[in-house]
Each structure stands twice: as C-alpha cells, then as structure tokens.
Amino acid sequence: MKQFYKSKSLSKLSFLFIVLFSVVSVAHSCKDDDDEDEFQDHIVKFEVKGTTGVEFKTIVTQVGTSQNQIFDQPGISWNSGEMFVNSSQSQLNLSANALLPDANAKLILNIWVDGEVAETDTIKNLSGIQSSSIAHSFLEL
C-alpha cells in the first residue's frame, strides 16, 4: 500500500511540475513579444513647383487607393498641405503635367515624408506640355 501511495504522490508531483514548467514557459515567451504596431503614422506633403510662365494643367495625388485630381491650378507652386498617412496605405503617388513655355522652364515634383524629401523629379530643358510622375512606398522589400 505504501508503494502505491508513493507512486500516486510521485505522479501528482510530476503532473504539478509539468504544469508549473508550462506556465513559466508561456509567461517567459510572452515577455519577448514585440507589441509595437507594424504600421506607423507619417506626415506627408505633396508639392509641385514650376518656374515663371509654367502653367499646371493636371495634378493627381494618390494615397493608397484614394485619388485626388486638380485641373488648371493657377500659380507656379502648389502643395497639398501636411496630412497624416498611416504606412498601411503603403503607396504614395504624385503626377503632374504642365505647359512649359520654353527650354529654360522647370517643373519640379516632391513627395515629403516626415519633413524630408522622399522622392523628387525635375523636368527641364524641354518646352510644351510635359508630364512627370513619382511614387513612394512605405513597404520595405
């Protein structure tokens, strides 16, 4: 009977040890979890500039799948103003076409992310209606 009692106590003790080990393992693995969000908010601004005489015909901005079109924008500079964009949107696009009066005129497109120019393109040494497009992706490949 004593041997039966000892084996029963040993099995209870073994079971208790296994449960305790499992709880400690789970608690330890949760401590190492990275709880940071996968996506972050960024301050984004689209900008289109031209030299004197440049006439903007069309400006198109796109954040993720949301597109905005502007036609016949007066002046020689345009910007979208700063906006918060979550990196889950993944893709930013800016396109513009403009009438450049002569070969000395310039058309400049910029995408600003967090106060720095992330993408830029300049059209120069051309005249007539010219087009340019730039894109920025938050995805790290």
mmCIF file of C-alpha atoms in Angstrom:
data_model
loop_
_atom_site.group_PDB
_atom_site.id
_atom_site.type_symbol
_atom_site.label_atom_id
_atom_site.label_comp_id
_atom_site.label_asym_id
_atom_site.label_seq_id
_atom_site.Cartn_x
_atom_site.Cartn_y
_atom_site.Cartn_z
ATOM 1 C CA MET A 1 0.000 0.000 0.000
ATOM 2 C CA LYS A 2 2.908 2.354 0.792
ATOM 3 C CA GLN A 3 4.361 1.799 -2.646
ATOM 4 C CA PHE A 4 1.020 2.599 -4.256
ATOM 5 C CA TYR A 5 0.783 5.779 -2.196
ATOM 6 C CA LYS A 6 4.342 6.787 -3.191
ATOM 7 C CA SER A 7 3.687 6.215 -6.911
ATOM 8 C CA LYS A 8 0.444 8.186 -6.686
ATOM 9 C CA SER A 9 2.277 11.063 -4.949
ATOM 10 C CA LEU A 10 5.075 10.881 -7.492
ATOM 11 C CA SER A 11 2.631 11.090 -10.402
ATOM 12 C CA LYS A 12 0.868 14.073 -8.773
ATOM 13 C CA LEU A 13 4.217 15.754 -8.198
ATOM 14 C CA SER A 14 5.269 15.083 -11.812
ATOM 15 C CA PHE A 15 1.982 16.482 -13.109
ATOM 16 C CA LEU A 16 2.384 19.584 -10.924
ATOM 17 C CA PHE A 17 5.948 20.056 -12.191
ATOM 18 C CA ILE A 18 4.821 19.802 -15.842
ATOM 19 C CA VAL A 19 2.023 22.345 -15.310
ATOM 20 C CA LEU A 20 4.369 24.731 -13.497
ATOM 21 C CA PHE A 21 7.002 24.393 -16.252
ATOM 22 C CA SER A 22 4.364 25.094 -18.937
ATOM 23 C CA VAL A 23 3.107 28.225 -17.171
ATOM 24 C CA VAL A 24 6.640 29.575 -16.715
ATOM 25 C CA SER A 25 7.482 28.842 -20.381
ATOM 26 C CA VAL A 26 4.394 30.654 -21.668
ATOM 27 C CA ALA A 27 4.975 33.638 -19.384
ATOM 28 C CA HIS A 28 8.609 33.875 -20.470
ATOM 29 C CA SER A 29 7.771 33.680 -24.189
ATOM 30 C CA CYS A 30 5.175 36.473 -23.830
ATOM 31 C CA LYS A 31 7.817 38.700 -22.269
ATOM 32 C CA ASP A 32 9.786 38.633 -25.538
ATOM 33 C CA ASP A 33 6.823 39.556 -27.744
ATOM 34 C CA ASP A 34 7.181 42.731 -29.777
ATOM 35 C CA ASP A 35 3.983 44.656 -29.097
ATOM 36 C CA GLU A 36 4.895 47.544 -31.412
ATOM 37 C CA ASP A 37 2.476 48.286 -34.199
ATOM 38 C CA GLU A 38 3.543 47.075 -37.589
ATOM 39 C CA PHE A 39 2.387 50.330 -39.180
ATOM 40 C CA GLN A 40 3.303 53.902 -38.275
ATOM 41 C CA ASP A 41 1.795 57.328 -38.953
ATOM 42 C CA HIS A 42 3.816 59.685 -41.159
ATOM 43 C CA ILE A 43 3.406 63.356 -42.041
ATOM 44 C CA VAL A 44 3.139 63.559 -45.832
ATOM 45 C CA LYS A 45 3.020 66.536 -48.186
ATOM 46 C CA PHE A 46 2.820 66.615 -51.985
ATOM 47 C CA GLU A 47 4.428 69.569 -53.763
ATOM 48 C CA VAL A 48 4.556 70.754 -57.394
ATOM 49 C CA LYS A 49 6.605 73.807 -58.386
ATOM 50 C CA GLY A 50 7.391 75.498 -61.640
ATOM 51 C CA THR A 51 9.449 78.432 -62.795
ATOM 52 C CA THR A 52 7.868 81.628 -64.111
ATOM 53 C CA GLY A 53 5.466 81.008 -67.001
ATOM 54 C CA VAL A 54 4.751 77.359 -66.191
ATOM 55 C CA GLU A 55 1.026 76.526 -66.321
ATOM 56 C CA PHE A 56 -0.190 73.469 -64.404
ATOM 57 C CA LYS A 57 -2.744 71.504 -66.411
ATOM 58 C CA THR A 58 -3.347 68.495 -64.158
ATOM 59 C CA ILE A 59 -2.084 67.420 -60.727
ATOM 60 C CA VAL A 60 -3.003 63.974 -59.409
ATOM 61 C CA THR A 61 -2.225 62.702 -55.910
ATOM 62 C CA GLN A 62 -2.875 59.220 -54.629
ATOM 63 C CA VAL A 63 -2.588 57.836 -51.095
ATOM 64 C CA GLY A 64 -3.215 54.100 -51.094
ATOM 65 C CA THR A 65 -6.311 53.771 -53.271
ATOM 66 C CA SER A 66 -7.663 57.282 -52.620
ATOM 67 C CA GLN A 67 -7.027 59.583 -55.591
ATOM 68 C CA ASN A 68 -7.425 63.372 -55.912
ATOM 69 C CA GLN A 69 -7.309 65.283 -59.226
ATOM 70 C CA ILE A 70 -6.799 69.025 -59.680
ATOM 71 C CA PHE A 71 -7.205 70.704 -63.069
ATOM 72 C CA ASP A 72 -5.813 74.053 -64.301
ATOM 73 C CA GLN A 73 -4.256 75.043 -60.973
ATOM 74 C CA PRO A 74 -3.267 78.743 -61.038
ATOM 75 C CA GLY A 75 0.163 79.916 -59.866
ATOM 76 C CA ILE A 76 3.609 78.396 -60.145
ATOM 77 C CA SER A 77 3.525 76.354 -56.950
ATOM 78 C CA TRP A 78 1.048 74.002 -55.327
ATOM 79 C CA ASN A 79 1.168 71.786 -52.252
ATOM 80 C CA SER A 80 -1.333 69.527 -50.575
ATOM 81 C CA GLY A 81 -0.595 70.714 -47.069
ATOM 82 C CA GLU A 82 0.598 68.298 -44.422
ATOM 83 C CA MET A 83 -1.514 65.234 -43.711
ATOM 84 C CA PHE A 84 -1.153 62.183 -41.522
ATOM 85 C CA VAL A 85 -0.830 58.975 -43.513
ATOM 86 C CA ASN A 86 -0.508 55.540 -41.964
ATOM 87 C CA SER A 87 2.141 53.351 -43.572
ATOM 88 C CA SER A 88 -0.551 50.686 -44.032
ATOM 89 C CA GLN A 89 -1.554 52.769 -47.094
ATOM 90 C CA SER A 90 1.801 51.593 -48.493
ATOM 91 C CA GLN A 91 1.923 53.682 -51.698
ATOM 92 C CA LEU A 92 2.045 57.436 -52.402
ATOM 93 C CA ASN A 93 1.846 58.749 -55.970
ATOM 94 C CA LEU A 94 2.143 62.239 -57.446
ATOM 95 C CA SER A 95 1.709 63.078 -61.125
ATOM 96 C CA ALA A 96 1.556 66.400 -62.905
ATOM 97 C CA ASN A 97 1.519 67.765 -66.389
ATOM 98 C CA ALA A 98 2.166 71.364 -67.252
ATOM 99 C CA LEU A 99 2.831 73.687 -70.139
ATOM 100 C CA LEU A 100 6.479 74.757 -70.069
ATOM 101 C CA PRO A 101 6.842 77.975 -72.119
ATOM 102 C CA ASP A 102 10.476 77.434 -73.137
ATOM 103 C CA ALA A 103 13.522 75.222 -72.592
ATOM 104 C CA ASN A 104 14.609 77.280 -69.560
ATOM 105 C CA ALA A 105 11.429 76.393 -67.618
ATOM 106 C CA LYS A 106 11.386 73.717 -64.913
ATOM 107 C CA LEU A 107 8.690 71.512 -63.413
ATOM 108 C CA ILE A 108 9.583 70.029 -60.009
ATOM 109 C CA LEU A 109 7.620 67.334 -58.136
ATOM 110 C CA ASN A 110 8.337 66.422 -54.498
ATOM 111 C CA ILE A 111 6.864 63.968 -52.034
ATOM 112 C CA TRP A 112 7.744 64.952 -48.465
ATOM 113 C CA VAL A 113 7.633 62.323 -45.706
ATOM 114 C CA ASP A 114 8.258 63.348 -42.095
ATOM 115 C CA GLY A 115 9.795 66.686 -43.108
ATOM 116 C CA GLU A 116 12.248 65.280 -45.663
ATOM 117 C CA VAL A 117 12.010 64.973 -49.435
ATOM 118 C CA ALA A 118 11.434 61.256 -50.001
ATOM 119 C CA GLU A 119 11.009 61.396 -53.792
ATOM 120 C CA THR A 120 11.664 64.131 -56.350
ATOM 121 C CA ASP A 121 11.719 64.625 -60.112
ATOM 122 C CA THR A 122 12.587 67.644 -62.261
ATOM 123 C CA ILE A 123 11.638 68.265 -65.885
ATOM 124 C CA LYS A 124 13.945 70.799 -67.548
ATOM 125 C CA ASN A 125 15.414 71.690 -70.928
ATOM 126 C CA LEU A 126 12.064 70.957 -72.609
ATOM 127 C CA SER A 127 9.115 73.068 -73.748
ATOM 128 C CA GLY A 128 5.453 72.345 -74.449
ATOM 129 C CA ILE A 129 3.185 70.132 -72.381
ATOM 130 C CA GLN A 130 5.324 67.819 -70.228
ATOM 131 C CA SER A 131 4.374 65.141 -67.697
ATOM 132 C CA SER A 132 6.105 63.686 -64.675
ATOM 133 C CA SER A 133 5.225 61.066 -62.051
ATOM 134 C CA ILE A 134 6.860 59.958 -58.823
ATOM 135 C CA ALA A 135 5.957 57.293 -56.277
ATOM 136 C CA HIS A 136 6.959 56.418 -52.742
ATOM 137 C CA SER A 137 6.339 53.119 -50.981
ATOM 138 C CA PHE A 138 6.336 52.500 -47.232
ATOM 139 C CA LEU A 139 6.901 48.785 -47.808
ATOM 140 C CA GLU A 140 10.400 47.594 -47.092
ATOM 141 C CA LEU A 141 11.402 44.971 -49.604
#
